[in-house]
PDB file of C-alpha atoms in Angstrom:
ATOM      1  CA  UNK P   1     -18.274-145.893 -34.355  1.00 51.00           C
ATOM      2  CA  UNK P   2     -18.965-142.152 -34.384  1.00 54.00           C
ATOM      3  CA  UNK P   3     -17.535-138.997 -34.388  1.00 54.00           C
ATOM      4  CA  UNK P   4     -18.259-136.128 -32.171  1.00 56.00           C
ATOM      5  CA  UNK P   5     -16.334-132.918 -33.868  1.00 56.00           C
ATOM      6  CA  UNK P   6     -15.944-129.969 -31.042  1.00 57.00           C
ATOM      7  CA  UNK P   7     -15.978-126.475 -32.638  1.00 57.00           C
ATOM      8  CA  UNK P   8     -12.953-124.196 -32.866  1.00 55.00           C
ATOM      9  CA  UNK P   9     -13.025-121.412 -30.130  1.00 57.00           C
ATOM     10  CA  UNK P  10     -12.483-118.396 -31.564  1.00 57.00           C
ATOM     11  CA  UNK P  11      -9.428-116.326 -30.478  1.00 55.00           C
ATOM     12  CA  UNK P  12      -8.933-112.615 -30.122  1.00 55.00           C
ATOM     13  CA  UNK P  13      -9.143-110.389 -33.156  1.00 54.00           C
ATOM     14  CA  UNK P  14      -6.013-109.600 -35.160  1.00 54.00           C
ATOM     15  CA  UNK P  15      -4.838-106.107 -34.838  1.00 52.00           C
ATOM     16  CA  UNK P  16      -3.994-104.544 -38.179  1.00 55.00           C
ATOM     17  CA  UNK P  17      -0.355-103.644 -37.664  1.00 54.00           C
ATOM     18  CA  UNK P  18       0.219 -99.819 -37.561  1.00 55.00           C
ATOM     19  CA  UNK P  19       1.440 -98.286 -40.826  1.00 53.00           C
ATOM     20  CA  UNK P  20       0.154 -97.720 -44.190  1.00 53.00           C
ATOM     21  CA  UNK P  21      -1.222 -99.872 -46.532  1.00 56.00           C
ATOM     22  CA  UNK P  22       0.816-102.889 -47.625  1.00 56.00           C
ATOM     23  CA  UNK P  23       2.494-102.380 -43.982  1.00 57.00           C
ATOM     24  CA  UNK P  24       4.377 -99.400 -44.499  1.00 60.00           C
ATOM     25  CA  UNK P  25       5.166 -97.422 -41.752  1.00 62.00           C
ATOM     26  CA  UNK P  26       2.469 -94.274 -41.448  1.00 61.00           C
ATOM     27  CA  UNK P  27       4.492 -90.796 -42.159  1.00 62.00           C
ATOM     28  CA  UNK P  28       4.653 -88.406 -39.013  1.00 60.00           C
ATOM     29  CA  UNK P  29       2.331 -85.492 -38.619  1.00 62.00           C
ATOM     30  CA  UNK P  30       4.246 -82.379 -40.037  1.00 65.00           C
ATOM     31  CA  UNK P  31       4.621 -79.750 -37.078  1.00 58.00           C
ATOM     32  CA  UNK P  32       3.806 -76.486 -37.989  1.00 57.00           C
ATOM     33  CA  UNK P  33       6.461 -73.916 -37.620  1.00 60.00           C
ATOM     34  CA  UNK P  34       4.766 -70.417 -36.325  1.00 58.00           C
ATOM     35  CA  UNK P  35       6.733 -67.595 -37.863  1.00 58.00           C
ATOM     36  CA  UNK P  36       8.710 -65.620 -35.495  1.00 59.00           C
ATOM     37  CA  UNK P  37       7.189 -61.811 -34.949  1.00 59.00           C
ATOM     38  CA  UNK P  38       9.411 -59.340 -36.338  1.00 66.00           C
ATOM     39  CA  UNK P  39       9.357 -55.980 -33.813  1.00 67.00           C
ATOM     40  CA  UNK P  40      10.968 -53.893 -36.156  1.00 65.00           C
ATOM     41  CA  UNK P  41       8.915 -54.341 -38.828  1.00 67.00           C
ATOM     42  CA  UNK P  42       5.532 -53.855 -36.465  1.00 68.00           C
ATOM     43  CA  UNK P  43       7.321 -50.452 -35.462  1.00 70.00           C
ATOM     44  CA  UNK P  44       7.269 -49.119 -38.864  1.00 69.00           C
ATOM     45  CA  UNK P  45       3.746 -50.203 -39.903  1.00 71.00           C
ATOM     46  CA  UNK P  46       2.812 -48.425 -37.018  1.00 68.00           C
ATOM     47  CA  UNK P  47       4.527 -45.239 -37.840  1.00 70.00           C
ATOM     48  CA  UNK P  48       3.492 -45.542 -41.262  1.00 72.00           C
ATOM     49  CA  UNK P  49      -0.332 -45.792 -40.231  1.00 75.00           C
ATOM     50  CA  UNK P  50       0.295 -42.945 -38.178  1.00 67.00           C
ATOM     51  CA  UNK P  51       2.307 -40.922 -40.492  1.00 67.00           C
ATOM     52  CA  UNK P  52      -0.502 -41.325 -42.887  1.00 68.00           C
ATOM     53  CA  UNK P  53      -3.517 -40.343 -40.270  1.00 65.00           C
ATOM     54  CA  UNK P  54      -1.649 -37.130 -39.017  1.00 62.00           C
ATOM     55  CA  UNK P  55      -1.222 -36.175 -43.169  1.00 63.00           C
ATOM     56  CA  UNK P  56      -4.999 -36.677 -43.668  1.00 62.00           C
ATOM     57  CA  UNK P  57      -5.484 -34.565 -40.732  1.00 56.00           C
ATOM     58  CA  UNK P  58      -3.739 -31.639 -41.671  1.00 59.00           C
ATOM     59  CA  UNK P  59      -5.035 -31.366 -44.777  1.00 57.00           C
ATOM     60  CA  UNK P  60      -8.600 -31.578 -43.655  1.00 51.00           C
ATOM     61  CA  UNK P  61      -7.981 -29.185 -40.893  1.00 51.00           C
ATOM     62  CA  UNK P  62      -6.001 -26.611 -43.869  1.00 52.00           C
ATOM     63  CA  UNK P  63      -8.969 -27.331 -46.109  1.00 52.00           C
ATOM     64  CA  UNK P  64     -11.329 -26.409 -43.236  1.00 58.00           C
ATOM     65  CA  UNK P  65      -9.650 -22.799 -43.033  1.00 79.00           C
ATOM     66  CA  UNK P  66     -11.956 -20.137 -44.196  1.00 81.00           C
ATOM     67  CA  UNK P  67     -11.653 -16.757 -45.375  1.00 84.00           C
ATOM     68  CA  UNK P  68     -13.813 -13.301 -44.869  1.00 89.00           C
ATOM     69  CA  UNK P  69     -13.899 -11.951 -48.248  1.00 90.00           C
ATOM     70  CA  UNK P  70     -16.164  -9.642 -50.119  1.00 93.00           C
ATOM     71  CA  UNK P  71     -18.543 -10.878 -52.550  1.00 93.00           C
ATOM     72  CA  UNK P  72     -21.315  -8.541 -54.691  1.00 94.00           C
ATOM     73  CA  UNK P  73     -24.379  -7.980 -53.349  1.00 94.00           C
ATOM     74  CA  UNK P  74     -26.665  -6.989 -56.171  1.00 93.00           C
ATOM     75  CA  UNK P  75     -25.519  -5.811 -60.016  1.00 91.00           C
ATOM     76  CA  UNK P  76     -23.157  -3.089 -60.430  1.00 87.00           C
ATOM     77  CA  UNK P  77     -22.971  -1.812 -63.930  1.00 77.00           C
ATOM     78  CA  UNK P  78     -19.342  -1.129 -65.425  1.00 73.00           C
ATOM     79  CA  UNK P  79     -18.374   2.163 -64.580  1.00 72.00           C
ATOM     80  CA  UNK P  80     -20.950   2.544 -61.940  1.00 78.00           C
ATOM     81  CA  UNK P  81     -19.431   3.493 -58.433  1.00 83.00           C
ATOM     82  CA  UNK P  82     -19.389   1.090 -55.785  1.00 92.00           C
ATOM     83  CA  UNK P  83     -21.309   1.545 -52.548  1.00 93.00           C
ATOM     84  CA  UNK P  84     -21.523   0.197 -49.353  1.00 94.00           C
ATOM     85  CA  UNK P  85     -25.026  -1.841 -50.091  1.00 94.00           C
ATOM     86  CA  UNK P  86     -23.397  -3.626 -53.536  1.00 95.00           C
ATOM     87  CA  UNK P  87     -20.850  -5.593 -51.073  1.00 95.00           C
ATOM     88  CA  UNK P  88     -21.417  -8.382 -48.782  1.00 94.00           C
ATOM     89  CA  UNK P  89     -18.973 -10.272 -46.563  1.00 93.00           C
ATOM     90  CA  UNK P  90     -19.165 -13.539 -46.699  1.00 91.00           C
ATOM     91  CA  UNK P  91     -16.529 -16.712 -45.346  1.00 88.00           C
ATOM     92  CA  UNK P  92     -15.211 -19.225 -47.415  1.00 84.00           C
ATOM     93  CA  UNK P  93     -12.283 -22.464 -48.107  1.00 82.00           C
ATOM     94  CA  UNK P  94     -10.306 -20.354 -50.767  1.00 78.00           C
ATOM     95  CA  UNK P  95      -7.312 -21.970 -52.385  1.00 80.00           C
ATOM     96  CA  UNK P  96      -3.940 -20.064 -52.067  1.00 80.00           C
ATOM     97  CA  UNK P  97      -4.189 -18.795 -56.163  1.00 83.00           C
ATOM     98  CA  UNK P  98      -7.909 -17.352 -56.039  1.00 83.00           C
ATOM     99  CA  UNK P  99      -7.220 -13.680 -55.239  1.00 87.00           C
ATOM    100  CA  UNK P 100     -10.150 -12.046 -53.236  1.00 89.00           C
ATOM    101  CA  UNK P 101     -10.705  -9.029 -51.444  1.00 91.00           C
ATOM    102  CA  UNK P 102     -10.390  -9.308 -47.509  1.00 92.00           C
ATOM    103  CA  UNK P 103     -13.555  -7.858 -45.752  1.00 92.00           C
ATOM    104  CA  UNK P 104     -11.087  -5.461 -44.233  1.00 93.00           C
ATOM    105  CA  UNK P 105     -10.727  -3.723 -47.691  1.00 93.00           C
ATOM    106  CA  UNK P 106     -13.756  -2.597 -47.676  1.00 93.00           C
ATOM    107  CA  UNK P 107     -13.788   1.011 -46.839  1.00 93.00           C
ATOM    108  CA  UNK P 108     -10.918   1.220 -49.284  1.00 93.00           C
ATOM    109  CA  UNK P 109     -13.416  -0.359 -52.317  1.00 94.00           C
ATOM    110  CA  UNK P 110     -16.456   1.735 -51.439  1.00 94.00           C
ATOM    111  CA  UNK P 111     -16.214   4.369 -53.843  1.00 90.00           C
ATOM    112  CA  UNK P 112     -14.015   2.980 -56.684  1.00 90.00           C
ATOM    113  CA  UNK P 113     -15.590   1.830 -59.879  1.00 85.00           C
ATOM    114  CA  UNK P 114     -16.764  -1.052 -61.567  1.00 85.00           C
ATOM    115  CA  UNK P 115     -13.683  -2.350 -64.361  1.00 79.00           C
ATOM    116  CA  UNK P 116     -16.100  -4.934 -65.188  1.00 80.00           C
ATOM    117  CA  UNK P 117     -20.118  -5.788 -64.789  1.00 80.00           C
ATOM    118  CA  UNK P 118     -20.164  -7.054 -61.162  1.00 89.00           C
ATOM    119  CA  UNK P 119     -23.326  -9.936 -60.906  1.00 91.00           C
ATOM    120  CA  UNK P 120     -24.635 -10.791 -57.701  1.00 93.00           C
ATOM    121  CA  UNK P 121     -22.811 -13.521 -56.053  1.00 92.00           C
ATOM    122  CA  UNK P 122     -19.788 -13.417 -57.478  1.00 92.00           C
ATOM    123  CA  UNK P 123     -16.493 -13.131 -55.352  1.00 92.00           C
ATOM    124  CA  UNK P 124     -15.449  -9.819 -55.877  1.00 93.00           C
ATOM    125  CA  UNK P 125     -11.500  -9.519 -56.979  1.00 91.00           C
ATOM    126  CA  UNK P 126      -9.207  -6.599 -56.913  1.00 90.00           C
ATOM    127  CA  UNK P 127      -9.019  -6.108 -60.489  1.00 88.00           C
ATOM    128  CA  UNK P 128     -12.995  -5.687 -60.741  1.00 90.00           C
ATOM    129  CA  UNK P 129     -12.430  -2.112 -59.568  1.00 90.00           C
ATOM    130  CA  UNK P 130     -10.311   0.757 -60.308  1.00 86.00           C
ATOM    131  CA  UNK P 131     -10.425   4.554 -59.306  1.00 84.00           C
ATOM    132  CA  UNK P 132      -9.909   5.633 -62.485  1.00 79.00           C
ATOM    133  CA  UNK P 133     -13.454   6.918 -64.270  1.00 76.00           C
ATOM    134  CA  UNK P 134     -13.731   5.355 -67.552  1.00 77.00           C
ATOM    135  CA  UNK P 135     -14.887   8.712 -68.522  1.00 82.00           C
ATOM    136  CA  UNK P 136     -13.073  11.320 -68.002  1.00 84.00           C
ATOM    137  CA  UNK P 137     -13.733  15.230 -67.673  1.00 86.00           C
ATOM    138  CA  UNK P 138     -14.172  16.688 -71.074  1.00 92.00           C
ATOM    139  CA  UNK P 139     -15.661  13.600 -72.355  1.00 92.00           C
ATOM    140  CA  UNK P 140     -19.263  12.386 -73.134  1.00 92.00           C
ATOM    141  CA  UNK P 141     -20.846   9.084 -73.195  1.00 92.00           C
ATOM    142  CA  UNK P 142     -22.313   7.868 -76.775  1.00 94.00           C
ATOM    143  CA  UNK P 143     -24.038   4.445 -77.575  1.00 93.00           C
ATOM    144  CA  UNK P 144     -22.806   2.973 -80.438  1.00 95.00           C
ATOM    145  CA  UNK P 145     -25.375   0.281 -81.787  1.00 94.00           C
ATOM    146  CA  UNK P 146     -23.564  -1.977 -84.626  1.00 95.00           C
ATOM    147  CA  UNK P 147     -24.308  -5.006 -86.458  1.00 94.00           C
ATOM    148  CA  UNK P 148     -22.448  -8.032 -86.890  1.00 93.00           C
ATOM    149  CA  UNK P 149     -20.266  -6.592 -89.265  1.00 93.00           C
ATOM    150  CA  UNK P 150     -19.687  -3.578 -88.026  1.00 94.00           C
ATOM    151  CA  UNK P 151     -17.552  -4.343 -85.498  1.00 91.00           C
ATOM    152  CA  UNK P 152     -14.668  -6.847 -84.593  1.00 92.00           C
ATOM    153  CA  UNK P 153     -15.537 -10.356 -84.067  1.00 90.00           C
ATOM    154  CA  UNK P 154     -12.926  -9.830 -81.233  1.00 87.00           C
ATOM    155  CA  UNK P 155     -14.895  -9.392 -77.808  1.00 85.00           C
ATOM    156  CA  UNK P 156     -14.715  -6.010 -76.543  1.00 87.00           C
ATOM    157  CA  UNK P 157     -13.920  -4.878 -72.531  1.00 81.00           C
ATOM    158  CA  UNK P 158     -14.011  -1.835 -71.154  1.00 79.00           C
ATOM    159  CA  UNK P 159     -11.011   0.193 -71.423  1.00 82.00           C
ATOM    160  CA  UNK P 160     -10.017  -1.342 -74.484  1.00 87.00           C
ATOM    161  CA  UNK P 161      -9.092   1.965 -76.738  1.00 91.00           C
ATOM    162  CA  UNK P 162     -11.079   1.764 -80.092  1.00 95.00           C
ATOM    163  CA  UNK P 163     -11.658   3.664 -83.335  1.00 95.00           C
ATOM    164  CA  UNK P 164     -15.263   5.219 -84.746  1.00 95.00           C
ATOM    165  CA  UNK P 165     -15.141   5.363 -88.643  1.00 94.00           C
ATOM    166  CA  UNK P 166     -17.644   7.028 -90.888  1.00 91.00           C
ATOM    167  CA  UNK P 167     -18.805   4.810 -93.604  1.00 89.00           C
ATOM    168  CA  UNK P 168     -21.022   5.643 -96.703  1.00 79.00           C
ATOM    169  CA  UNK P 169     -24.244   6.464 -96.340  1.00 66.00           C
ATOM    170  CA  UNK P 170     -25.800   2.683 -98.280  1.00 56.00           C
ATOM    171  CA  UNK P 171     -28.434   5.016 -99.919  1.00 53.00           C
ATOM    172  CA  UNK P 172     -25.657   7.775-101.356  1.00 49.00           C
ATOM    173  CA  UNK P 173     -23.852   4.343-102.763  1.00 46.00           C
ATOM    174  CA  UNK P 174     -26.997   2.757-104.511  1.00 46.00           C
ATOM    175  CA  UNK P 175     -28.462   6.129-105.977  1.00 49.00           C
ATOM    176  CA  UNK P 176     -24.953   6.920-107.229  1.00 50.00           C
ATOM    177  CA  UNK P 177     -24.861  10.366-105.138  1.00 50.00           C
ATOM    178  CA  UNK P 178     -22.330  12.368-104.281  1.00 50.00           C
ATOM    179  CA  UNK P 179     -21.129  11.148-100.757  1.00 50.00           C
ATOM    180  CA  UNK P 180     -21.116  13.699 -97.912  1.00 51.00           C
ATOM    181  CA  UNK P 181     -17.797  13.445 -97.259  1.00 50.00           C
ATOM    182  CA  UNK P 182     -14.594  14.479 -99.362  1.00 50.00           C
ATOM    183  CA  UNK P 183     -12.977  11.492-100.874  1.00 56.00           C
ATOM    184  CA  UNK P 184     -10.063  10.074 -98.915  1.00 62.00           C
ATOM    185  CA  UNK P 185      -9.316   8.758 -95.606  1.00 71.00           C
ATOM    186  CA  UNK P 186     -12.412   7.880 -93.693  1.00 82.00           C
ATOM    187  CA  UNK P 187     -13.427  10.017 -90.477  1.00 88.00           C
ATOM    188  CA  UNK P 188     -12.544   8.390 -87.712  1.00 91.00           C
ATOM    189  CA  UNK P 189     -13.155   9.365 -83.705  1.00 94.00           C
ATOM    190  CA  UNK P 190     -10.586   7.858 -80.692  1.00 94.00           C
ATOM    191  CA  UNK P 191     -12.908   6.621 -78.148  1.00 95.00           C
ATOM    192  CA  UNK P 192     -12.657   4.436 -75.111  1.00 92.00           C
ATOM    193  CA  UNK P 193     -15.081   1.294 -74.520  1.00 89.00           C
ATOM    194  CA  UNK P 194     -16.646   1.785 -71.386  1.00 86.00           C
ATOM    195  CA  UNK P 195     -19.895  -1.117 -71.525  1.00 83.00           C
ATOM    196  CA  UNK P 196     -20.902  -3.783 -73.982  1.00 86.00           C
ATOM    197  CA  UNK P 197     -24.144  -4.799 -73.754  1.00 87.00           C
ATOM    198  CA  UNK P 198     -25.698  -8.384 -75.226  1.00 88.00           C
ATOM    199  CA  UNK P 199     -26.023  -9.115 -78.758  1.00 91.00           C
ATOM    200  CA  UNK P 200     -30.263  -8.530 -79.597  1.00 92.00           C
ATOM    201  CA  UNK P 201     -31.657 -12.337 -80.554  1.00 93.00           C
ATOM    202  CA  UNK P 202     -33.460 -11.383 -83.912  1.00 91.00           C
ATOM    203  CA  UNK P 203     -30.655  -8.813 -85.277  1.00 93.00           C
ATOM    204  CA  UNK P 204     -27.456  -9.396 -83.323  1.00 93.00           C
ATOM    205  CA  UNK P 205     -27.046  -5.567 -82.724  1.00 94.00           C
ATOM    206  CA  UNK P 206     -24.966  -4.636 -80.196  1.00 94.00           C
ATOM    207  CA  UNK P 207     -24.887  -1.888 -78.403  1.00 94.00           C
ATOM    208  CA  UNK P 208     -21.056  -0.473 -77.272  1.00 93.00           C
ATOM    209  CA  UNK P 209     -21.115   2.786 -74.579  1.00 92.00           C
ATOM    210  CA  UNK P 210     -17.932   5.086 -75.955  1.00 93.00           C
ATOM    211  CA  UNK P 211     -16.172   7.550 -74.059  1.00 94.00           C
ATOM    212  CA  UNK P 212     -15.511  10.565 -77.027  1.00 95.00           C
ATOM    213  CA  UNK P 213     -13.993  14.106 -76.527  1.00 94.00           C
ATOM    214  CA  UNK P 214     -17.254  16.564 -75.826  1.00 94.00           C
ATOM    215  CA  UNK P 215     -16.525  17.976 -79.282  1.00 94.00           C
ATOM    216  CA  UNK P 216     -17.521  14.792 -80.824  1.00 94.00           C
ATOM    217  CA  UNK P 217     -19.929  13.709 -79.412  1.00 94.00           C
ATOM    218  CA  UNK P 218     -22.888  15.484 -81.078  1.00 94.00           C
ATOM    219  CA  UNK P 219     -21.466  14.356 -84.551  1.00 93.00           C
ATOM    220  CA  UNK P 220     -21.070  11.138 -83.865  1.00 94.00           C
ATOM    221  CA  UNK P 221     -24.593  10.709 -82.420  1.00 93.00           C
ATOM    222  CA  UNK P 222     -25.852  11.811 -85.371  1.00 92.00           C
ATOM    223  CA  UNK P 223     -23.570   9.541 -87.428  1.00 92.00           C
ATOM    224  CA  UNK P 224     -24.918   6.709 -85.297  1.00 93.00           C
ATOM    225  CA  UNK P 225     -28.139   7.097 -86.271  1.00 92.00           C
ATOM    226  CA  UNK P 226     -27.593   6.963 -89.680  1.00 92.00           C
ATOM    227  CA  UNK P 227     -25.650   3.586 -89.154  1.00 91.00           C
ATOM    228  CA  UNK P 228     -23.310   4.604 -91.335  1.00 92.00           C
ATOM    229  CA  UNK P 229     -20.179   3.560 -88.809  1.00 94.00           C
ATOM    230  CA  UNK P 230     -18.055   1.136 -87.869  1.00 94.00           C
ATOM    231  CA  UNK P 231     -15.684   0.056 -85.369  1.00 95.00           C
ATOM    232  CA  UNK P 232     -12.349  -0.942 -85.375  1.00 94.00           C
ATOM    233  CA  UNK P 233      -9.450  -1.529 -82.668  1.00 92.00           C
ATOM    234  CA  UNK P 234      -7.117   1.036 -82.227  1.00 88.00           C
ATOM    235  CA  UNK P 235      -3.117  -0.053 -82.670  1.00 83.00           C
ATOM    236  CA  UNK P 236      -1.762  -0.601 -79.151  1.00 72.00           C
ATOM    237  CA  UNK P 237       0.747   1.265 -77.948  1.00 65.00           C
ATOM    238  CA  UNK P 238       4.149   0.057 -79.481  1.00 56.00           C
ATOM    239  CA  UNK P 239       2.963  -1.561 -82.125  1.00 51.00           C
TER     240      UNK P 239
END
């Protein structure tokens, strides 16, 4: 006798139960808390921002602020006067320390004379003039040319008070001659420095404009050509 087998319908499809695996329950999605605005706080960034834009502005707009000042217009010797054509105005950003000379001086610096040697260019300041002469009547103007060691290795200016001493002839000294001068204290001559000029490349000579009494003049031009001098800085007053 046979058998007749029927097949197995199949049934629906199984529905993994919701959860993790090994059937634990799935965690809940976390909810993202937005963080609360904080007004005050916006306020003062803002006013900080602000606050730092109106700084920057004022100090580019003070920065900005330019100046009519004199400057030199072409080379003015020391002790030169000052005309009208050695000045130029010109406008610049000057910070508060930098003393210059308005343009509306400029009536009141024509005429005065050069304390210093004024290059062109350079911004002209109130102690680069003075209406005092650096030679004075009764005086007369000498160039002094000196070596290295005959003068201080202390720069010199103008103005600065100095002393002319006569020194040994070097030929009297090696022949063993009488010097021309009595024995004693050196002969000196007060003068005044009124220019230095630049030291010669080869040599080093420089040559130093003095400001001597008339009556001394003549003997210490002579004494300069012998080269038998040197200079020294006078004591300052007090010392």
């Amino acid at each position: 006798m046979s058998t007749t087998t029927t097949p197995a319908t199949p049934g629906p499809a199984a529905v993994p139960a919701p959860g993790g695996p090994g059937g634990q329950p799935a965690a809940a999605p976390r909810v993202v808390r937005q963080r609360r605005r904080r007004p005050g706080l916006i306020a003062l960034s803002v006013a900080l921002i602000a606050a730092g834009g109106l700084s920057g502005a004022l100090l580019f707009t003070a920065s900005g602020q330019r100046t009519a000042v004199l400057v030199v217009a072409r080379d003015v010797p020391v002790g030169a006067a000052v005309t009208d054509a050695d000045l130029a105005p010109a406008s610049l950003a000057l910070d508060p320390a930098v003393k210059a000379v308005p343009v509306t001086k400029k009536k009141s610096i024509v005429g005065q004379r050069a304390a210093v040697a004024l290059k062109t260019g350079a911004l002209l300041s109130p102690g680069h003039v003075t209406s005092v002469s650096l030679v004075k009547a009764g005086e007369q103007l000498v160039g002094v040319a000196l070596k290295p060691s005959q003068l201080p290795a202390s720069r010199l200016a103008p103005g600065q008070k100095v002393l002319i001493v006569s020194t040994p002839d070097s030929a009297q000294a090696v022949g063993g001659a009488k010097p021309a001068e009595p024995a004693g204290a050196p002969k000196t001559v007060a003068a005044t420095v009124v220019a230095v000029g630049a030291a010669a490349p080869a040599t080093g000579v420089v040559v130093v404009d003095v400001a001597v009494p008339a009556t001394d003049g003549p003997a210490l031009a002579g004494r300069v050509a012998t080269g038998a001098i040197a200079l020294i800085l006078a004591p300052q007053e007090g010392s």
